[in-house]
Short mmCIF file of C-alpha atoms in Angstrom, two decimals:
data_model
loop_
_atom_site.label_atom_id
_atom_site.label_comp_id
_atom_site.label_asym_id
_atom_site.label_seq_id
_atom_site.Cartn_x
_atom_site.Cartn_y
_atom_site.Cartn_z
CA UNK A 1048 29.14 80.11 10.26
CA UNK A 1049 32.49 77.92 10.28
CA UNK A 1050 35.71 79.52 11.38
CA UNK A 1051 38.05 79.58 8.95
CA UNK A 1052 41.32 77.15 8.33
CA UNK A 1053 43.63 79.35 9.95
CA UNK A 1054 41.74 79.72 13.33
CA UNK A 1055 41.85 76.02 13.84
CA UNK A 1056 45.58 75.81 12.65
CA UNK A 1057 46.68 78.37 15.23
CA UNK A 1058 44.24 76.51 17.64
CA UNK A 1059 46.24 73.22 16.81
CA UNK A 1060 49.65 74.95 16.86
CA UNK A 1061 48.66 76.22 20.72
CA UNK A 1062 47.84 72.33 21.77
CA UNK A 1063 49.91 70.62 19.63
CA UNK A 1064 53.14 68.77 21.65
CA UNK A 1065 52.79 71.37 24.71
CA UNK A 1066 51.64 68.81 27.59
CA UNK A 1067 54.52 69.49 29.45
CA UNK A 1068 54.25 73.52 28.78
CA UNK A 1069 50.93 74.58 29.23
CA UNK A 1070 51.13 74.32 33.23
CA UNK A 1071 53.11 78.03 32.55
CA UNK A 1072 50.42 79.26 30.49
CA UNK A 1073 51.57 79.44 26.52
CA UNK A 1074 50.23 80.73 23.63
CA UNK A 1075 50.42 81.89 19.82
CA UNK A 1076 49.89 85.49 18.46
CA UNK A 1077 49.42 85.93 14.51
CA UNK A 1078 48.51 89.01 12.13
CA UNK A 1079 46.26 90.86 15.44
CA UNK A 1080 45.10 88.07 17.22
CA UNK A 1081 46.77 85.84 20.01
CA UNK A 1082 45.24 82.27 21.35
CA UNK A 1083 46.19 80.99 24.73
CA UNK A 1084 45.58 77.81 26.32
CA UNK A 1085 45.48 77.54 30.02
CA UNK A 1086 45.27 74.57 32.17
CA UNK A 1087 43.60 75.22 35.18
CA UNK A 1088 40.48 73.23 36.88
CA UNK A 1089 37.76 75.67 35.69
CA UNK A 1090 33.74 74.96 35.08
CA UNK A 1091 32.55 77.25 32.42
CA UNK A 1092 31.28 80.25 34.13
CA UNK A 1093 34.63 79.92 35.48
CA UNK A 1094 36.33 80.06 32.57
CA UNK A 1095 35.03 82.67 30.73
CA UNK A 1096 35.44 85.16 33.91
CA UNK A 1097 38.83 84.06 33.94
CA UNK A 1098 39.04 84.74 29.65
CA UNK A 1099 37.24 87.92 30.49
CA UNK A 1100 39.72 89.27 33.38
CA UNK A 1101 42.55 88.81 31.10
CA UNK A 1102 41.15 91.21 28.19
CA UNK A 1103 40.00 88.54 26.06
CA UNK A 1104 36.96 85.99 25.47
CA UNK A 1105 36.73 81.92 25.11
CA UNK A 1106 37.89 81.12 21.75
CA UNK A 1107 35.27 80.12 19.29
CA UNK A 1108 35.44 76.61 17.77
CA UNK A 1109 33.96 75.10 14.89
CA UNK A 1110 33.40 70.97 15.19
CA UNK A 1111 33.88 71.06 11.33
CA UNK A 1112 37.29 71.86 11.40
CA UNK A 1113 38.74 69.70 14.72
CA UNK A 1114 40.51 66.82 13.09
CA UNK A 1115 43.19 64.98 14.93
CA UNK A 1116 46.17 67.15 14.80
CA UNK A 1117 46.53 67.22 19.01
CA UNK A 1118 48.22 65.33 21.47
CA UNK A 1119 47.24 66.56 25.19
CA UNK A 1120 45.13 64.58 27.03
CA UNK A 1121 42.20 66.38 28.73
CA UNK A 1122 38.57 68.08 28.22
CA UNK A 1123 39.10 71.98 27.58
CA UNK A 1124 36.04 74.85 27.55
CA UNK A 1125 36.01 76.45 24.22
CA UNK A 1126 33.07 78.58 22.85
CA UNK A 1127 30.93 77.80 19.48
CA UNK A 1128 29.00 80.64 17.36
CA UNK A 1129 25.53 80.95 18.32
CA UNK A 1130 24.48 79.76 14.88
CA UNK A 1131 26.08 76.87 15.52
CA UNK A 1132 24.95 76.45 19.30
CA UNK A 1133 21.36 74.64 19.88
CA UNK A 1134 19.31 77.09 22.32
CA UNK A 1135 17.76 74.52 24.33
CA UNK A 1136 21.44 72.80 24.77
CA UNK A 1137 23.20 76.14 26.14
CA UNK A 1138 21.00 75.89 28.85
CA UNK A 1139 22.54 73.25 30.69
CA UNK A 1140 25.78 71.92 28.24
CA UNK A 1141 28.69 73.65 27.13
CA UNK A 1142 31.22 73.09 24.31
CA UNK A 1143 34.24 71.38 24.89
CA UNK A 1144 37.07 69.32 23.45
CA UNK A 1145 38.46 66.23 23.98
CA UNK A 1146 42.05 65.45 23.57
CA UNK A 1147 43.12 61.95 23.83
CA UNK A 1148 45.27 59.50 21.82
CA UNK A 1149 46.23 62.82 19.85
CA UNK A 1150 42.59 62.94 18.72
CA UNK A 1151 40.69 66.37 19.41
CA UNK A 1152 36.50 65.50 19.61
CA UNK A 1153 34.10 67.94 20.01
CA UNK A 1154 31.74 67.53 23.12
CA UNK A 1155 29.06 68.78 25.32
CA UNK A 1156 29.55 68.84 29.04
CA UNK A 1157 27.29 69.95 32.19
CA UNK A 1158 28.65 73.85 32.29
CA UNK A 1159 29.12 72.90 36.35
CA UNK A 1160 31.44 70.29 35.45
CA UNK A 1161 34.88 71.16 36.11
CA UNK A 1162 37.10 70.65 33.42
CA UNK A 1163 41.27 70.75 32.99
CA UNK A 1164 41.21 74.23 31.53
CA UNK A 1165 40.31 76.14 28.73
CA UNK A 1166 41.26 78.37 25.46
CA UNK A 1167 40.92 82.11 25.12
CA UNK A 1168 41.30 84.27 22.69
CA UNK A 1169 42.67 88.38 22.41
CA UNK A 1170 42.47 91.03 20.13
CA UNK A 1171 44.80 93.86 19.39
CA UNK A 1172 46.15 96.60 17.38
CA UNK A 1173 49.82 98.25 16.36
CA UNK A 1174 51.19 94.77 16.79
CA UNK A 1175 55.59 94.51 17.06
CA UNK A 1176 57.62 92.25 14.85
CA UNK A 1177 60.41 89.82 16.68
CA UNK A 1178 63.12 91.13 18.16
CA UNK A 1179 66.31 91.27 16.64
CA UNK A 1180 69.06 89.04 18.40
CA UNK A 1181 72.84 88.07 18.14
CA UNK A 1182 74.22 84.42 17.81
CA UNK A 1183 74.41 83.50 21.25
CA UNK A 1184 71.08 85.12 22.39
CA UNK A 1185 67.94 84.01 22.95
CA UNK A 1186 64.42 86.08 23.54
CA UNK A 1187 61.40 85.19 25.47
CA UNK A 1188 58.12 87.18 24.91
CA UNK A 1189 55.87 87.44 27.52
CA UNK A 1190 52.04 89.15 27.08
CA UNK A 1191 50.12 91.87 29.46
CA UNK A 1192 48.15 88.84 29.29
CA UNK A 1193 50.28 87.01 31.15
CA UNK A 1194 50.95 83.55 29.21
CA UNK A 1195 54.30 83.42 27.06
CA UNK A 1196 54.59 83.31 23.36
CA UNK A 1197 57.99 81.87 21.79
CA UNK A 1198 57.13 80.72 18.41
CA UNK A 1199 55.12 83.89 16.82
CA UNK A 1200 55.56 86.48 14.47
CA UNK A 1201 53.87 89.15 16.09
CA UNK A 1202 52.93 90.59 19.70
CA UNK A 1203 50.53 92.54 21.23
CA UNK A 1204 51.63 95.72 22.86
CA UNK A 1205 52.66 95.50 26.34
CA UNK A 1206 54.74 92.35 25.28
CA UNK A 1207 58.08 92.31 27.52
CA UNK A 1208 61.15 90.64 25.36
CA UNK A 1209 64.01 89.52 27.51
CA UNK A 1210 66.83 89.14 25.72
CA UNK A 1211 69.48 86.73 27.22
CA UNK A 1212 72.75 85.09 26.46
CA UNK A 1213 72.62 80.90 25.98
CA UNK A 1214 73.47 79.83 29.24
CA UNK A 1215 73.69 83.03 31.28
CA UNK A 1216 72.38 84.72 34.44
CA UNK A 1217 71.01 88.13 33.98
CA UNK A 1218 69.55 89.25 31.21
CA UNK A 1219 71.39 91.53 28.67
CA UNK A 1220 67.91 93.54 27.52
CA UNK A 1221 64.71 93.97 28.31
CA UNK A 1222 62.29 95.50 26.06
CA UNK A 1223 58.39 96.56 26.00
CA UNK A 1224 56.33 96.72 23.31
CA UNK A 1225 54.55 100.22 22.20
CA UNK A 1226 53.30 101.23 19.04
CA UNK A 1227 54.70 98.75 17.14
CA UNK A 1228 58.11 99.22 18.57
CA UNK A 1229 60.33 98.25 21.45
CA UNK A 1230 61.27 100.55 24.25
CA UNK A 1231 64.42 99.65 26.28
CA UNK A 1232 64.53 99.63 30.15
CA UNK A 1233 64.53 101.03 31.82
CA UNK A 1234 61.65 103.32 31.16
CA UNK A 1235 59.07 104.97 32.73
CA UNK A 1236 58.99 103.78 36.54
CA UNK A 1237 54.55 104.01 36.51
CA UNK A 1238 54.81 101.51 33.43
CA UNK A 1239 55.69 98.20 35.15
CA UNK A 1240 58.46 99.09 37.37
CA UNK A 1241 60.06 100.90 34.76
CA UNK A 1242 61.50 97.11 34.19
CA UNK A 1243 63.40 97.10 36.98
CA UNK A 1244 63.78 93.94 38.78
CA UNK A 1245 63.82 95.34 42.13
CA UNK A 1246 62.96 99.14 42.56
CA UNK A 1247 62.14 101.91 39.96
CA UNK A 1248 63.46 105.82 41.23
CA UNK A 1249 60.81 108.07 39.98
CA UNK A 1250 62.58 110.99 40.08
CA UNK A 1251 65.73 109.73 38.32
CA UNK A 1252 63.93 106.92 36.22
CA UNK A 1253 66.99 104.78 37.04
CA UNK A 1254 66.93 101.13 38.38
CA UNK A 1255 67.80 101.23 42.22
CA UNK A 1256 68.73 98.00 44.27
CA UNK A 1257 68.89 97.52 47.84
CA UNK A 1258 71.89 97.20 50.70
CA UNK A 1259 74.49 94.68 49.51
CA UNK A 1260 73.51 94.80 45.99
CA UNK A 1261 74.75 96.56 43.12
CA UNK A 1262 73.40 97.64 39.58
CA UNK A 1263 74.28 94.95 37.26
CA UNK A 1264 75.36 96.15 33.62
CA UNK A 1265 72.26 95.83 31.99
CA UNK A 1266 70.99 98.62 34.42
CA UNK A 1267 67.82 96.72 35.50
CA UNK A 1268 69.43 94.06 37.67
CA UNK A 1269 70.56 93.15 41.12
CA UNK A 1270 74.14 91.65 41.67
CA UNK A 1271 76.29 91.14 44.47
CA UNK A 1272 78.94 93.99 45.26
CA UNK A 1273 82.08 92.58 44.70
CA UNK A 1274 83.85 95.51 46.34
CA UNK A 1275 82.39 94.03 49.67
CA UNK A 1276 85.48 92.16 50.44
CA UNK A 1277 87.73 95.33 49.54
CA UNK A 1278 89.75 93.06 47.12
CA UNK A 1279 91.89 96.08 46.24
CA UNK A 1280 94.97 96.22 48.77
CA UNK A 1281 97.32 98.86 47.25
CA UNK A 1282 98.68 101.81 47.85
CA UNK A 1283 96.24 104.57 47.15
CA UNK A 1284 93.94 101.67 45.67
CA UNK A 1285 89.90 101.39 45.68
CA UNK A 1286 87.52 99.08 44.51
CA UNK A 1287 84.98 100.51 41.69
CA UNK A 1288 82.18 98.56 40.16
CA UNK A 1289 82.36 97.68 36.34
CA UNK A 1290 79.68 96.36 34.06
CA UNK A 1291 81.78 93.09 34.05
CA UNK A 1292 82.08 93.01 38.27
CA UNK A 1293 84.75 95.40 39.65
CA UNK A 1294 88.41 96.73 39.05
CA UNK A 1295 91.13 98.61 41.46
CA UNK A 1296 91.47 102.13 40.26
CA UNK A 1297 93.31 105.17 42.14
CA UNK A 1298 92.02 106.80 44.74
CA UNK A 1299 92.18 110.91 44.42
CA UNK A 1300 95.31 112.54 44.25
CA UNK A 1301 97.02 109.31 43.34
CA UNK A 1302 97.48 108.58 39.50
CA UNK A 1303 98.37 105.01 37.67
CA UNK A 1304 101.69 104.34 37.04
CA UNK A 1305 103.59 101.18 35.58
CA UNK A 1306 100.80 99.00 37.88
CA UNK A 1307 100.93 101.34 40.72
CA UNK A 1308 98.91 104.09 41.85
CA UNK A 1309 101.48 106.90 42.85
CA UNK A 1310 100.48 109.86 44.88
CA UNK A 1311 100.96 113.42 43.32
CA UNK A 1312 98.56 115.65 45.09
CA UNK A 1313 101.39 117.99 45.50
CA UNK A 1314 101.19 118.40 42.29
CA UNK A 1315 97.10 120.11 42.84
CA UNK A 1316 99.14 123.08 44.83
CA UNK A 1317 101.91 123.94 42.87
CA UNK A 1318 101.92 127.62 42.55
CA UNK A 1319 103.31 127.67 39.39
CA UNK A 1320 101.34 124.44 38.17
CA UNK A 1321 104.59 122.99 36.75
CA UNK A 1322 104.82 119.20 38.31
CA UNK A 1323 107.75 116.72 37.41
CA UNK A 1324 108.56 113.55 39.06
CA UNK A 1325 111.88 113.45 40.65
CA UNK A 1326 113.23 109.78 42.11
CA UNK A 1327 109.55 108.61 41.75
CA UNK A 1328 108.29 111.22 43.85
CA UNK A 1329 106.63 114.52 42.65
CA UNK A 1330 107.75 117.96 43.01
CA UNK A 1331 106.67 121.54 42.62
CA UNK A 1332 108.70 123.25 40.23
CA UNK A 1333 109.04 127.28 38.97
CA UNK A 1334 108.72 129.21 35.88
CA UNK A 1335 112.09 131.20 34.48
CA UNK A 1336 112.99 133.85 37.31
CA UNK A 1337 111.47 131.85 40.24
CA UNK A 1338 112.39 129.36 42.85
CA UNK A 1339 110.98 126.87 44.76
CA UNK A 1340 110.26 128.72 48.38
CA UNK A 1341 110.91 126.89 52.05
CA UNK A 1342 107.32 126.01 51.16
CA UNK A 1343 107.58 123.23 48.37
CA UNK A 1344 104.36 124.38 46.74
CA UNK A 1345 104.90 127.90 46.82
CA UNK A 1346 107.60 130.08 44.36
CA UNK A 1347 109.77 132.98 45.07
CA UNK A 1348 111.67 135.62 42.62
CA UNK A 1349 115.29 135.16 42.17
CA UNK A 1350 116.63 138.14 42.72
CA UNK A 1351 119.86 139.28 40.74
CA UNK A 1352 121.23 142.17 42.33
CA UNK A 1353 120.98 144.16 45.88
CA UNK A 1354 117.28 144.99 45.39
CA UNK A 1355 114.27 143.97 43.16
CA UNK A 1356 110.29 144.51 43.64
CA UNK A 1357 108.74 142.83 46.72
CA UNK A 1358 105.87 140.41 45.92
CA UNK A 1359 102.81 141.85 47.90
CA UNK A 1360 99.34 140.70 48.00
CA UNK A 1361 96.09 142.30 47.86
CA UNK A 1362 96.15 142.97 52.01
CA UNK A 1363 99.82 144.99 51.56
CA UNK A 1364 101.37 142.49 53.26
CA UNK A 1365 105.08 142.03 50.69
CA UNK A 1366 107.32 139.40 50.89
CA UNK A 1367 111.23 139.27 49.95
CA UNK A 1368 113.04 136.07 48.86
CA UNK A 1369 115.43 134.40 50.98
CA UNK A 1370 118.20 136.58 52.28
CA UNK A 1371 116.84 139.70 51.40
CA UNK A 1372 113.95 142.57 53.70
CA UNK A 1373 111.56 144.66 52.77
CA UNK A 1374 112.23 148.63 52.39
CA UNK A 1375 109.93 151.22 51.67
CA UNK A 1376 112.63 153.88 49.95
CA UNK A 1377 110.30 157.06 50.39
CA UNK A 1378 106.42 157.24 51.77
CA UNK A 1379 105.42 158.59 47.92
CA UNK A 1380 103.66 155.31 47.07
CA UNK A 1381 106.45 154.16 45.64
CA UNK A 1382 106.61 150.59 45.23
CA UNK A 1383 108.10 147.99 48.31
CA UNK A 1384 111.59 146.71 47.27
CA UNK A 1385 113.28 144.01 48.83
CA UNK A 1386 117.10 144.53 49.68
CA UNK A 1387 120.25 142.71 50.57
CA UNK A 1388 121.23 141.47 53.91
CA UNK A 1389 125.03 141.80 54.66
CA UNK A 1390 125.30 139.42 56.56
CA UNK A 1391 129.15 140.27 56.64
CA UNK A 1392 127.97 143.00 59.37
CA UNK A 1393 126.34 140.28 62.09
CA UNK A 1394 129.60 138.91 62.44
CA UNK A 1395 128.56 135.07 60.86
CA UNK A 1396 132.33 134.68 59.48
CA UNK A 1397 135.13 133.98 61.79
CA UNK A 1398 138.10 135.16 59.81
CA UNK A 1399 136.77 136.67 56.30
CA UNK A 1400 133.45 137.63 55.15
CA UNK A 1401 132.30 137.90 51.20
CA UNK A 1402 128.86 139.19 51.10
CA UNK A 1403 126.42 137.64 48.20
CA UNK A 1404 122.77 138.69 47.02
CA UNK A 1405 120.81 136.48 49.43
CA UNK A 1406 123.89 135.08 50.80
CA UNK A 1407 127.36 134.72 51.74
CA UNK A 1408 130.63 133.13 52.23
CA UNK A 1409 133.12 132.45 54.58
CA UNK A 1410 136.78 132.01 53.99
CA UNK A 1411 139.78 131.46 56.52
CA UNK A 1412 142.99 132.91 56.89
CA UNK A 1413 146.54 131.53 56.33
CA UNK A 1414 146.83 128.15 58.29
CA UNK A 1415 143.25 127.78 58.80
CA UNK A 1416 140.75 125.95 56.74
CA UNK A 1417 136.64 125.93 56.81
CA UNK A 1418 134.81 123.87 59.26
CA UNK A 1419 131.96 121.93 57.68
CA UNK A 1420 129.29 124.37 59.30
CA UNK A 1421 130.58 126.61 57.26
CA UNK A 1422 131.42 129.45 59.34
CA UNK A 1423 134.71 128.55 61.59
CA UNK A 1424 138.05 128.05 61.24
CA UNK A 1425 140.30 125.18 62.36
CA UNK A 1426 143.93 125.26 62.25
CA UNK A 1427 145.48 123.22 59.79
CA UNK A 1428 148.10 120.48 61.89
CA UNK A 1429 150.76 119.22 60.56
CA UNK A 1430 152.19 115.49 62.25
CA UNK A 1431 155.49 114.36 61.90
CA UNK A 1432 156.13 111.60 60.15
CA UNK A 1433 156.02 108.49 62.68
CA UNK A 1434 155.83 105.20 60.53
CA UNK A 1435 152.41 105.44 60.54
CA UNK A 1436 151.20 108.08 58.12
CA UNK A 1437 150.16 111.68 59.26
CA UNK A 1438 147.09 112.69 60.81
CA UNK A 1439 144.63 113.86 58.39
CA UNK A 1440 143.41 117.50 58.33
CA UNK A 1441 140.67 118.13 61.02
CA UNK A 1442 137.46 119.24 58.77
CA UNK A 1443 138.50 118.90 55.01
CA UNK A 1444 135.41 121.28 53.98
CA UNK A 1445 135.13 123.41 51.12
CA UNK A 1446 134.08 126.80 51.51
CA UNK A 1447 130.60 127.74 49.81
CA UNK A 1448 127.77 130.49 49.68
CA UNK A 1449 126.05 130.67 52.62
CA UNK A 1450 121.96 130.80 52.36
CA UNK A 1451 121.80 134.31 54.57
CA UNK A 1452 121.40 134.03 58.06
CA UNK A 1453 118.24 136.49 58.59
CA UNK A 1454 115.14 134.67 57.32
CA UNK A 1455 112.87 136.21 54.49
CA UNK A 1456 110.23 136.80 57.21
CA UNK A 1457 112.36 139.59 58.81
CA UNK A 1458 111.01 142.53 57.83
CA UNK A 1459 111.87 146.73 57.96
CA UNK A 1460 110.15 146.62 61.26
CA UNK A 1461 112.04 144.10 63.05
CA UNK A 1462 115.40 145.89 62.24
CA UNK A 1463 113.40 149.07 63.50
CA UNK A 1464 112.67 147.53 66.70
CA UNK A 1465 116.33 146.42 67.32
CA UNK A 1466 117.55 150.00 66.79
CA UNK A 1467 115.02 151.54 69.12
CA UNK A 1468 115.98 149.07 71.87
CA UNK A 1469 119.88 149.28 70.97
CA UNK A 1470 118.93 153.30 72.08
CA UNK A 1471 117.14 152.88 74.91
CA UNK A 1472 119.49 150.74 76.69
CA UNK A 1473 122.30 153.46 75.21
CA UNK A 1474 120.52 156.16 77.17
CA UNK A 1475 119.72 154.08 80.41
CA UNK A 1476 123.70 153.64 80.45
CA UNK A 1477 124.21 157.28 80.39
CA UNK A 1478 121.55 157.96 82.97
CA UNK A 1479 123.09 155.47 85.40
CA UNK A 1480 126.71 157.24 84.65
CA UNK A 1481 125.51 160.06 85.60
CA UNK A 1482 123.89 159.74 88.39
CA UNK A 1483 127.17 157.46 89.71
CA UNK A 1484 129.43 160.68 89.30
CA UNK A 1485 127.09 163.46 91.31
CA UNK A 1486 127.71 160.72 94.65
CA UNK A 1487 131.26 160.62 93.81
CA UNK A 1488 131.29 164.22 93.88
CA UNK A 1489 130.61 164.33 97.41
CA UNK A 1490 132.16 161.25 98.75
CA UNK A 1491 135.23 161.85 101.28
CA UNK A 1492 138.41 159.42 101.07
CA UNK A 1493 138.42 160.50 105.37
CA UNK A 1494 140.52 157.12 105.48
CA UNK A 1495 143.63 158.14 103.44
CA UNK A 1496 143.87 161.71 105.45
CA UNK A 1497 146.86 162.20 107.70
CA UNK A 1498 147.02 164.33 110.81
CA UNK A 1499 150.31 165.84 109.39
CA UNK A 1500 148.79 166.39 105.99
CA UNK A 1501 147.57 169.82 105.29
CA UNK A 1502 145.11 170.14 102.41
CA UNK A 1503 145.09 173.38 100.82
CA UNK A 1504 142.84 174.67 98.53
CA UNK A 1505 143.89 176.32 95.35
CA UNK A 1506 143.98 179.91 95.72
CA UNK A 1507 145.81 182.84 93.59
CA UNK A 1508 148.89 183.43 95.08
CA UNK A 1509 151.93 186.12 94.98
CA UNK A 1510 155.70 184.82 94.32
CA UNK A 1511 156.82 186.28 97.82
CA UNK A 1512 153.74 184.43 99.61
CA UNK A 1513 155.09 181.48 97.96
CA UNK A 1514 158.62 182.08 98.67
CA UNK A 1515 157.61 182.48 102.29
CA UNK A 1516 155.51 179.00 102.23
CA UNK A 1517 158.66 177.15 100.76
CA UNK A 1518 160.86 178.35 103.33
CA UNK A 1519 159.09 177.57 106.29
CA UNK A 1520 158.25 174.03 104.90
CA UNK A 1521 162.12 173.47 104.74
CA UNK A 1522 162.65 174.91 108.09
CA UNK A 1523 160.13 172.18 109.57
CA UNK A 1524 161.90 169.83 107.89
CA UNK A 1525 165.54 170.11 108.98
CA UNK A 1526 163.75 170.56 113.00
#
């Protein structure tokens, strides 16, 4: 039995002009068959364990069909058919071939011997096709046997393609071979790492990479972290990992503006959810009816006249907008209103009072004008004329509304309390009074009594007793 013309052309294809190559262990896969050549010191026992190990078998040579079409020096194991094998001659010699001068010559050597290396041969089915590239790429193919195949059409499964870009570093894909088809990594972490060049995570089937190192964007590689250095310096800046090495984004609660990153996590607490940017900072604003609060996040109704519903919450507790208190009209259920302070009654104004829902305003009388807190007057002076100019009116100020002087926070209670106390001190007044005129009551003036000063006591009297008194009062006197 001869093998037949294309055996020895893929056999030729494997040796021909790879000297250099075969150190890595190359090879050739057509139709469902793949030949590799390996050179490594071997004798032949050794060689066809090693064949063996690999899932294959020495490859079977013909002497018919070896012709010079070679050019790597060396003796090589390869296998004949027993037809074509003497008996007595397997005993103690095995096939070989001699490559020298580019000549390939059949030979028998002691099966001891130690040769340079030796050809095997593999079987498979469900073979893939090449895989499909883009100018600029470049794929190596490398078998479950473990030598690499460049130049074929088809490969067995368990083939690994690497796809790579001419002249760069990582590679851009990395594909295995199953059931005539390629699977991208990466893919199951039992199969091979999952493809991963460093670590596999089971759990997530994602490529993992150690302390320092970063996924690269082909998911199955290492790289450097470029964020190491913190090369983003900004404002509200951080460094995030891309696919093509790293960028500066914004950090939470900071958005990008014009090149900047501009903080507007006010905005996340605006009651109302209405956010504008004021002077290139952010600010809380209100829907129709509201205002902003002393709390820039929070709103509060505008009220329009002396009283409108008090905002409550699910506890009871109400609240009132600035300048107005809460007030509970009648204990029916009826709904908490908020009312107007006067302030005009606290006395705020020095001359004039106008009392305003939530507010007031001061005004002055004749000859006075408004001091700039709003509340005081100042006499208006007028200087004589001097040669220099006269003195300038002390305050110019302009009268305005007045926020009201009792916070929102006051509530029915507190005015409550002040009454109660306002009473108690009323009645401990009265109490001292009193007890002041029972001592006076019995208190002698002994130091403004005369010895010639007769006290009488009022008594009812007749005109004649009277008469009689008179007279001898005037007697005593003329004595």
């Amino acid at each position: 039995m001869t093998p037949s013309t294309p055996a020895l052309l893929v056999c030729a294809l494997v040796l021909c002009g790879l000297e250099d190559q075969v150190r890595s262990q190359r090879g050739l896969c057509a139709g469902n068959q793949c030949f590799a050549f390996f050179k490594e010191p071997e004798d032949f026992p050794g060689a066809q364990k090693s064949c063996k190990d690999s899932g294959g078998q020495m490859y079977t040579l013909s002497p018919e069909h070896v012709h010079d079409i070679v050019n790597v020096s060396g003796i090589y194991w390869v296998e004949l058919s027993s037809a074509e094998q003497p008996e007595e001659e397997a005993l103690h010699s095995c096939p070989s071939i001699s490559v020298s001068g580019g000549k390939i010559t059949l030979q028998r050597e002691p099966c001891l011997h130690t040769r340079n290396g030796f050809l095997c041969q593999y079987t498979f089915e469900q073979p893939c096709s090449r895989v499909q590239t883009r100018p600029g790429e470049q794929v190596t193919y490398t078998t479950p046997m473990d030598f690499k195949v460049d130049d074929s059409e088809t490969f067995p499964p368990g083939t690994i393609a690497v796809t790579v870009k001419v002249g760069g570093t990582y590679a851009e894909l990395r594909q295995v071979c199953v059931s005539k088809g390629w699977m991208k990594a990466p893919w199951s972490c039992e199969v091979l790492g999952g493809g991963c060049d460093h670590n596999c995570n089971a759990e997530t089937k994602t490529c993992v990479c150690p302390p320092g190192k970063v996924l690269h964007r082909n998911n199955i590689s290492c790289t450097e972290d470029p964020c190491e250095e913190n090369p983003c310096t900004g404002e509200g800046e951080e460094c995030e990992n891309t696919r093509e090495g790293f960028q500066c984004t914004c950090r939470d609660n900071f958005i990008k503006e014009d090149g900047a990153c501009v903080d507007n996590s006010i905005c996340q607490m605006c009651e109302h959810m209405i956010c504008v940017k004021l002077d290139g900072v952010y600010q809380c604003r209100c829907t129709k009816g509201f205002k902003v609060a002393d709390n820039p996040t929070k709103c509060e109704m505008i009220c329009q006249g002396k009283d409108c519903p008090a905002k409550c919450n699910v506890n009871g507790t109400c609240y009132c907008p600035y300048g107005y208190i809460t007030d509970v009209r009648d204990g029916n259920g009826s709904p908490t209103v908020c009312t107007d302070i006067n302030e005009c009654d606290m006395g705020q104004c020095e001359h004039k009072c106008e009392n305003l829902f939530g507010s007031y305003r001061c005004s002055c009388n004749k000859g006075f004008e408004l001091h700039r807190d709003g509340n005081t007057c100042v006499s208006i002076v007028e200087v004589e004329e001097d040669g220099s100019g006269s003195t300038p009116r002390p305050y110019p100020t302009t009268a305005g509304a007045h926020p009201a002087a009792v916070p929102s926070y006051i509530k029915t209670g507190s005015v409550l309390g002040i009454t109660v106390f306002m009473a108690l001190c009323a009645a401990l007044l009265f109490l001292l009074g009193r007890n002041a005129l029972k001592h006076c009551g019995s208190f002698q003036l002994s130091s403004f009594k005369h010895p010639d000063i007769n006290i009488f006591y009022l008594q009812q009297v007749t005109s004649e007793t009277y008469k009689r008194l008179s007279l001898d009062k005037q007697l005593k006197s003329e004595s």
